[in-house]
Amino acid sequence: MAAAVRVLFDEGAIARRVSALAAEIAADHGGRPPVIVGIRNGAVPFMMDLLRAFPVSWNSDLVFDFLDATSYAGSCSTGDIRLAGDLVVSVEGREVLVVDGIVDTGRTMAAVLNHLGDSKPSRVRVCTLLDKPSRRRVAVPIVYRGFEVEDLFVVGYGMDLDQRYRGLPYIGVVEESA
Ligand code: IMP
Ligand code: MG
């Protein structure tokens, strides 16, 4: 049996959605870009494409940083979220945009929002490429959402299955094939 990936969102669909999200974010923030905080590792490909899709006028003022979030217990989230890595940039008094690849139970994003609150940003908005609302256990105020997905374990474009598949340029579901 070999594993194959059934494509849910191909490169073109992702690129179009990322452009639309970047335009929406730019329209909501006016002249000054928010501080972009990505949740490593899953957010990285999405965040890099999002940054490049922002208005050219934002380039010189754009600041981004990362937080590391790890959920113990493999693919079965227990709510035991560990955050590591402090922000290098200051978010005090700034608008912040938190970026992740997927919000599932919501526990990771809730922990990140709680952590960021200590740094006194003026406002925090959440942007996720994928949203799995059927799995939510903790409410998360998602402002920018790329795609809603059903309760499937997805891989690609930053998302992994035991650290594999993150490099795929598309998003899909791993299936066994004969
Ligand atoms: P949450 O804390 O349950 O919302 O989970 C968020 C994290 O779990 C994401 O940042 C991913 O790292 C991981 N995750 C949740 N669902 C998936 C999936 O379908 N594929 C890959 N990773 C996932
Ligand atoms: Mg993650």
PDB file of C-alpha atoms and ligand atoms in Angstrom:
ATOM      1  CA  MET A   1       0.000   0.000   0.000  1.00  0.00           C
ATOM      2  CA  ALA A   2       1.357   3.416  -0.934  1.00  0.00           C
ATOM      3  CA  ALA A   3       0.069   6.703   0.403  1.00  0.00           C
ATOM      4  CA  ALA A   4      -1.335   9.247  -2.011  1.00  0.00           C
ATOM      5  CA  VAL A   5      -2.581  12.713  -1.283  1.00  0.00           C
ATOM      6  CA  ARG A   6      -6.054  13.639  -2.501  1.00  0.00           C
ATOM      7  CA  VAL A   7      -5.963  17.340  -3.314  1.00  0.00           C
ATOM      8  CA  LEU A   8      -8.518  19.585  -1.632  1.00  0.00           C
ATOM      9  CA  PHE A   9      -7.022  22.998  -2.493  1.00  0.00           C
ATOM     10  CA  ASP A  10      -4.525  23.281  -5.319  1.00  0.00           C
ATOM     11  CA  GLU A  11      -1.842  25.923  -5.734  1.00  0.00           C
ATOM     12  CA  GLY A  12      -4.044  28.202  -7.813  1.00  0.00           C
ATOM     13  CA  ALA A  13      -6.941  28.089  -5.357  1.00  0.00           C
ATOM     14  CA  ILE A  14      -4.600  28.823  -2.448  1.00  0.00           C
ATOM     15  CA  ALA A  15      -2.908  31.709  -4.282  1.00  0.00           C
ATOM     16  CA  ARG A  16      -6.248  33.327  -5.158  1.00  0.00           C
ATOM     17  CA  ARG A  17      -7.501  33.031  -1.591  1.00  0.00           C
ATOM     18  CA  VAL A  18      -4.250  34.376  -0.127  1.00  0.00           C
ATOM     19  CA  SER A  19      -4.432  37.431  -2.426  1.00  0.00           C
ATOM     20  CA  ALA A  20      -8.018  38.097  -1.400  1.00  0.00           C
ATOM     21  CA  LEU A  21      -7.174  37.783   2.301  1.00  0.00           C
ATOM     22  CA  ALA A  22      -4.186  40.106   1.943  1.00  0.00           C
ATOM     23  CA  ALA A  23      -6.391  42.712   0.247  1.00  0.00           C
ATOM     24  CA  GLU A  24      -8.994  42.405   2.994  1.00  0.00           C
ATOM     25  CA  ILE A  25      -6.364  42.767   5.725  1.00  0.00           C
ATOM     26  CA  ALA A  26      -4.814  45.769   3.991  1.00  0.00           C
ATOM     27  CA  ALA A  27      -8.211  47.457   3.631  1.00  0.00           C
ATOM     28  CA  ASP A  28      -8.951  46.965   7.336  1.00  0.00           C
ATOM     29  CA  HIS A  29      -5.631  48.331   8.575  1.00  0.00           C
ATOM     30  CA  GLY A  30      -5.161  51.490   6.548  1.00  0.00           C
ATOM     31  CA  GLY A  31      -1.713  52.983   6.303  1.00  0.00           C
ATOM     32  CA  ARG A  32       0.121  51.108   9.041  1.00  0.00           C
ATOM     33  CA  PRO A  33       0.523  47.343   8.851  1.00  0.00           C
ATOM     34  CA  PRO A  34      -0.215  45.248  11.937  1.00  0.00           C
ATOM     35  CA  VAL A  35       2.627  43.325  13.563  1.00  0.00           C
ATOM     36  CA  ILE A  36       2.364  39.852  12.029  1.00  0.00           C
ATOM     37  CA  VAL A  37       2.847  36.963  14.466  1.00  0.00           C
ATOM     38  CA  GLY A  38       3.013  33.496  12.936  1.00  0.00           C
ATOM     39  CA  ILE A  39       2.543  30.232  14.808  1.00  0.00           C
ATOM     40  CA  ARG A  40       5.450  28.006  13.889  1.00  0.00           C
ATOM     41  CA  ASN A  41       5.814  25.654  12.125  1.00  0.00           C
ATOM     42  CA  GLY A  42       2.498  25.251  10.359  1.00  0.00           C
ATOM     43  CA  ALA A  43       1.908  28.902   9.514  1.00  0.00           C
ATOM     44  CA  VAL A  44       5.187  29.490   7.681  1.00  0.00           C
ATOM     45  CA  PRO A  45       4.321  28.880   3.981  1.00  0.00           C
ATOM     46  CA  PHE A  46       0.962  30.646   4.301  1.00  0.00           C
ATOM     47  CA  MET A  47       2.455  33.568   6.186  1.00  0.00           C
ATOM     48  CA  MET A  48       5.285  34.061   3.695  1.00  0.00           C
ATOM     49  CA  ASP A  49       2.829  34.145   0.778  1.00  0.00           C
ATOM     50  CA  LEU A  50       0.548  36.493   2.710  1.00  0.00           C
ATOM     51  CA  LEU A  51       3.425  38.891   3.449  1.00  0.00           C
ATOM     52  CA  ARG A  52       4.341  39.046  -0.220  1.00  0.00           C
ATOM     53  CA  ALA A  53       0.741  39.767  -1.178  1.00  0.00           C
ATOM     54  CA  PHE A  54       0.482  42.821   1.078  1.00  0.00           C
ATOM     55  CA  PRO A  55       0.614  46.293  -0.519  1.00  0.00           C
ATOM     56  CA  VAL A  56       4.061  47.458  -1.615  1.00  0.00           C
ATOM     57  CA  SER A  57       3.488  50.567   0.515  1.00  0.00           C
ATOM     58  CA  TRP A  58       3.634  48.351   3.612  1.00  0.00           C
ATOM     59  CA  ASN A  59       7.027  46.858   2.814  1.00  0.00           C
ATOM     60  CA  SER A  60       9.247  49.157   4.808  1.00  0.00           C
ATOM     61  CA  ASP A  61       7.051  49.137   7.938  1.00  0.00           C
ATOM     62  CA  LEU A  62       6.148  45.476   7.966  1.00  0.00           C
ATOM     63  CA  VAL A  63       7.320  43.669  11.094  1.00  0.00           C
ATOM     64  CA  PHE A  64       6.861  39.968  11.657  1.00  0.00           C
ATOM     65  CA  ASP A  65       7.795  37.458  14.314  1.00  0.00           C
ATOM     66  CA  PHE A  66       6.945  33.936  15.406  1.00  0.00           C
ATOM     67  CA  LEU A  67       5.767  31.985  18.405  1.00  0.00           C
ATOM     68  CA  ASP A  68       6.247  28.233  18.652  1.00  0.00           C
ATOM     69  CA  ALA A  69       3.230  26.252  19.732  1.00  0.00           C
ATOM     70  CA  THR A  70       3.357  22.544  20.360  1.00  0.00           C
ATOM     71  CA  SER A  71       0.447  20.373  21.309  1.00  0.00           C
ATOM     72  CA  TYR A  72       1.491  17.208  23.096  1.00  0.00           C
ATOM     73  CA  ALA A  73      -0.256  13.878  22.356  1.00  0.00           C
ATOM     74  CA  GLY A  74       0.229  13.767  18.584  1.00  0.00           C
ATOM     75  CA  SER A  75      -2.838  14.241  16.425  1.00  0.00           C
ATOM     76  CA  CYS A  76      -5.213  13.951  19.373  1.00  0.00           C
ATOM     77  CA  SER A  77      -5.238  17.354  21.013  1.00  0.00           C
ATOM     78  CA  THR A  78      -5.473  17.172  24.806  1.00  0.00           C
ATOM     79  CA  GLY A  79      -5.372  20.884  25.358  1.00  0.00           C
ATOM     80  CA  ASP A  80      -1.863  20.627  26.743  1.00  0.00           C
ATOM     81  CA  ILE A  81      -0.397  23.410  24.642  1.00  0.00           C
ATOM     82  CA  ARG A  82       3.173  24.520  25.121  1.00  0.00           C
ATOM     83  CA  LEU A  83       4.218  27.920  23.856  1.00  0.00           C
ATOM     84  CA  ALA A  84       7.897  28.600  23.371  1.00  0.00           C
ATOM     85  CA  GLY A  85       9.990  31.439  22.044  1.00  0.00           C
ATOM     86  CA  ASP A  86       9.341  34.991  23.118  1.00  0.00           C
ATOM     87  CA  LEU A  87       8.616  37.679  20.595  1.00  0.00           C
ATOM     88  CA  VAL A  88      11.643  39.753  19.661  1.00  0.00           C
ATOM     89  CA  VAL A  89       9.512  42.625  18.405  1.00  0.00           C
ATOM     90  CA  SER A  90       7.429  44.734  20.749  1.00  0.00           C
ATOM     91  CA  VAL A  91       3.676  44.597  20.237  1.00  0.00           C
ATOM     92  CA  GLU A  92       2.810  47.023  23.023  1.00  0.00           C
ATOM     93  CA  GLY A  93       0.234  49.483  21.753  1.00  0.00           C
ATOM     94  CA  ARG A  94       0.303  47.899  18.297  1.00  0.00           C
ATOM     95  CA  GLU A  95      -2.320  46.121  16.237  1.00  0.00           C
ATOM     96  CA  VAL A  96      -1.353  42.478  15.864  1.00  0.00           C
ATOM     97  CA  LEU A  97      -2.371  39.889  13.297  1.00  0.00           C
ATOM     98  CA  VAL A  98      -1.880  36.308  14.477  1.00  0.00           C
ATOM     99  CA  VAL A  99      -1.451  33.896  11.582  1.00  0.00           C
ATOM    100  CA  ASP A 100      -1.807  30.106  11.658  1.00  0.00           C
ATOM    101  CA  GLY A 101      -2.429  27.456   9.042  1.00  0.00           C
ATOM    102  CA  ILE A 102      -5.359  25.821  10.777  1.00  0.00           C
ATOM    103  CA  VAL A 103      -7.654  26.299  13.748  1.00  0.00           C
ATOM    104  CA  ASP A 104      -8.963  22.946  14.910  1.00  0.00           C
ATOM    105  CA  THR A 105     -10.074  22.639  18.553  1.00  0.00           C
ATOM    106  CA  GLY A 106      -9.040  26.268  19.010  1.00  0.00           C
ATOM    107  CA  ARG A 107      -6.834  25.471  22.015  1.00  0.00           C
ATOM    108  CA  THR A 108      -3.592  26.562  20.383  1.00  0.00           C
ATOM    109  CA  MET A 109      -4.976  29.893  19.224  1.00  0.00           C
ATOM    110  CA  ALA A 110      -6.661  30.508  22.579  1.00  0.00           C
ATOM    111  CA  ALA A 111      -3.327  29.912  24.336  1.00  0.00           C
ATOM    112  CA  VAL A 112      -1.541  32.246  21.914  1.00  0.00           C
ATOM    113  CA  LEU A 113      -4.135  35.004  22.372  1.00  0.00           C
ATOM    114  CA  ASN A 114      -3.891  34.658  26.122  1.00  0.00           C
ATOM    115  CA  HIS A 115      -0.094  34.859  25.961  1.00  0.00           C
ATOM    116  CA  LEU A 116      -0.107  37.883  23.640  1.00  0.00           C
ATOM    117  CA  GLY A 117      -2.474  39.744  25.937  1.00  0.00           C
ATOM    118  CA  ASP A 118       0.365  40.049  28.460  1.00  0.00           C
ATOM    119  CA  SER A 119       2.337  42.118  25.939  1.00  0.00           C
ATOM    120  CA  LYS A 120      -0.390  44.781  25.795  1.00  0.00           C
ATOM    121  CA  PRO A 121      -1.159  45.055  22.084  1.00  0.00           C
ATOM    122  CA  SER A 122      -3.885  47.588  21.220  1.00  0.00           C
ATOM    123  CA  ARG A 123      -5.792  44.955  19.278  1.00  0.00           C
ATOM    124  CA  VAL A 124      -5.306  41.372  18.128  1.00  0.00           C
ATOM    125  CA  ARG A 125      -6.978  39.842  15.096  1.00  0.00           C
ATOM    126  CA  VAL A 126      -6.774  36.196  14.026  1.00  0.00           C
ATOM    127  CA  CYS A 127      -6.078  34.995  10.486  1.00  0.00           C
ATOM    128  CA  THR A 128      -6.122  31.301   9.615  1.00  0.00           C
ATOM    129  CA  LEU A 129      -5.949  29.702   6.212  1.00  0.00           C
ATOM    130  CA  LEU A 130      -8.085  26.746   7.276  1.00  0.00           C
ATOM    131  CA  ASP A 131     -10.875  26.554   9.803  1.00  0.00           C
ATOM    132  CA  LYS A 132     -12.353  23.272  11.072  1.00  0.00           C
ATOM    133  CA  PRO A 133     -15.353  24.615  13.021  1.00  0.00           C
ATOM    134  CA  SER A 134     -16.864  21.169  13.682  1.00  0.00           C
ATOM    135  CA  ARG A 135     -13.890  20.360  15.920  1.00  0.00           C
ATOM    136  CA  ARG A 136     -13.973  23.527  18.007  1.00  0.00           C
ATOM    137  CA  ARG A 137     -13.752  23.154  21.779  1.00  0.00           C
ATOM    138  CA  VAL A 138     -12.632  26.671  22.648  1.00  0.00           C
ATOM    139  CA  ALA A 139     -14.144  29.732  20.959  1.00  0.00           C
ATOM    140  CA  VAL A 140     -11.712  31.642  18.755  1.00  0.00           C
ATOM    141  CA  PRO A 141     -12.598  35.008  17.193  1.00  0.00           C
ATOM    142  CA  ILE A 142     -11.391  34.347  13.624  1.00  0.00           C
ATOM    143  CA  VAL A 143     -11.495  37.527  11.560  1.00  0.00           C
ATOM    144  CA  TYR A 144      -9.764  36.299   8.377  1.00  0.00           C
ATOM    145  CA  ARG A 145     -10.465  32.758   7.192  1.00  0.00           C
ATOM    146  CA  GLY A 146      -9.169  31.200   3.999  1.00  0.00           C
ATOM    147  CA  PHE A 147     -11.238  28.057   3.726  1.00  0.00           C
ATOM    148  CA  GLU A 148     -13.567  26.075   5.935  1.00  0.00           C
ATOM    149  CA  VAL A 149     -12.832  22.352   5.978  1.00  0.00           C
ATOM    150  CA  GLU A 150     -14.794  19.419   7.281  1.00  0.00           C
ATOM    151  CA  ASP A 151     -13.416  17.090   9.939  1.00  0.00           C
ATOM    152  CA  LEU A 152     -10.536  15.682   7.891  1.00  0.00           C
ATOM    153  CA  PHE A 153      -6.860  15.550   8.783  1.00  0.00           C
ATOM    154  CA  VAL A 154      -5.207  17.684   6.117  1.00  0.00           C
ATOM    155  CA  VAL A 155      -1.572  17.993   5.076  1.00  0.00           C
ATOM    156  CA  GLY A 156       0.533  20.249   2.907  1.00  0.00           C
ATOM    157  CA  TYR A 157       1.376  23.945   2.647  1.00  0.00           C
ATOM    158  CA  GLY A 158       2.830  23.868   6.159  1.00  0.00           C
ATOM    159  CA  MET A 159       0.615  21.226   7.672  1.00  0.00           C
ATOM    160  CA  ASP A 160       2.144  17.929   8.645  1.00  0.00           C
ATOM    161  CA  LEU A 161       1.463  14.334   9.524  1.00  0.00           C
ATOM    162  CA  ASP A 162       4.313  13.384  11.873  1.00  0.00           C
ATOM    163  CA  GLN A 163       6.400  16.193  10.338  1.00  0.00           C
ATOM    164  CA  ARG A 164       5.914  14.919   6.759  1.00  0.00           C
ATOM    165  CA  TYR A 165       4.117  16.648   3.862  1.00  0.00           C
ATOM    166  CA  ARG A 166       4.705  20.222   5.070  1.00  0.00           C
ATOM    167  CA  GLY A 167       6.474  21.060   1.812  1.00  0.00           C
ATOM    168  CA  LEU A 168       3.595  20.220  -0.527  1.00  0.00           C
ATOM    169  CA  PRO A 169       2.491  23.317  -2.467  1.00  0.00           C
ATOM    170  CA  TYR A 170      -1.142  22.170  -2.188  1.00  0.00           C
ATOM    171  CA  ILE A 171      -3.416  20.997   0.642  1.00  0.00           C
ATOM    172  CA  GLY A 172      -4.942  17.541   0.714  1.00  0.00           C
ATOM    173  CA  VAL A 173      -5.794  14.393   2.599  1.00  0.00           C
ATOM    174  CA  VAL A 174      -3.485  11.375   2.857  1.00  0.00           C
ATOM    175  CA  GLU A 175      -5.131   8.259   1.512  1.00  0.00           C
ATOM    176  CA  GLU A 176      -3.847   4.721   1.188  1.00  0.00           C
ATOM    177  CA  SER A 177      -3.828   3.492  -2.376  1.00  0.00           C
ATOM    178  CA  ALA A 178      -3.196  -0.068  -3.559  1.00  0.00           C
TER     179      ALA A 178
HETATM  180  P1  IMP B   1      -5.920  23.187  17.841  1.00  0.00           P
HETATM  181  O1  IMP B   1      -5.137  23.616  19.044  1.00  0.00           O
HETATM  182  O2  IMP B   1      -6.691  21.909  18.103  1.00  0.00           O
HETATM  183  O3  IMP B   1      -6.782  24.244  17.228  1.00  0.00           O
HETATM  184  O4  IMP B   1      -4.887  22.713  16.789  1.00  0.00           O
HETATM  185  C1  IMP B   1      -4.142  23.556  16.097  1.00  0.00           C
HETATM  186  C2  IMP B   1      -2.885  22.869  15.628  1.00  0.00           C
HETATM  187  O5  IMP B   1      -3.060  21.451  15.456  1.00  0.00           O
HETATM  188  C3  IMP B   1      -2.538  23.403  14.288  1.00  0.00           C
HETATM  189  O6  IMP B   1      -1.698  24.524  14.423  1.00  0.00           O
HETATM  190  C4  IMP B   1      -1.862  22.230  13.655  1.00  0.00           C
HETATM  191  O7  IMP B   1      -0.506  22.209  14.050  1.00  0.00           O
HETATM  192  C5  IMP B   1      -2.515  21.025  14.258  1.00  0.00           C
HETATM  193  N1  IMP B   1      -3.597  20.503  13.384  1.00  0.00           N
HETATM  194  C6  IMP B   1      -4.924  20.526  13.630  1.00  0.00           C
HETATM  195  N2  IMP B   1      -5.609  19.948  12.636  1.00  0.00           N
HETATM  196  C7  IMP B   1      -4.686  19.553  11.730  1.00  0.00           C
HETATM  197  C8  IMP B   1      -4.780  18.900  10.450  1.00  0.00           C
HETATM  198  O8  IMP B   1      -5.857  18.548   9.938  1.00  0.00           O
HETATM  199  N3  IMP B   1      -3.613  18.664   9.822  1.00  0.00           N
HETATM  200  C9  IMP B   1      -2.394  19.023  10.337  1.00  0.00           C
HETATM  201  N4  IMP B   1      -2.264  19.646  11.506  1.00  0.00           N
HETATM  202  C10 IMP B   1      -3.402  19.897  12.208  1.00  0.00           C
HETATM  203 MG    MG B   2       0.660  24.094  14.400  1.00  0.00          MG
END
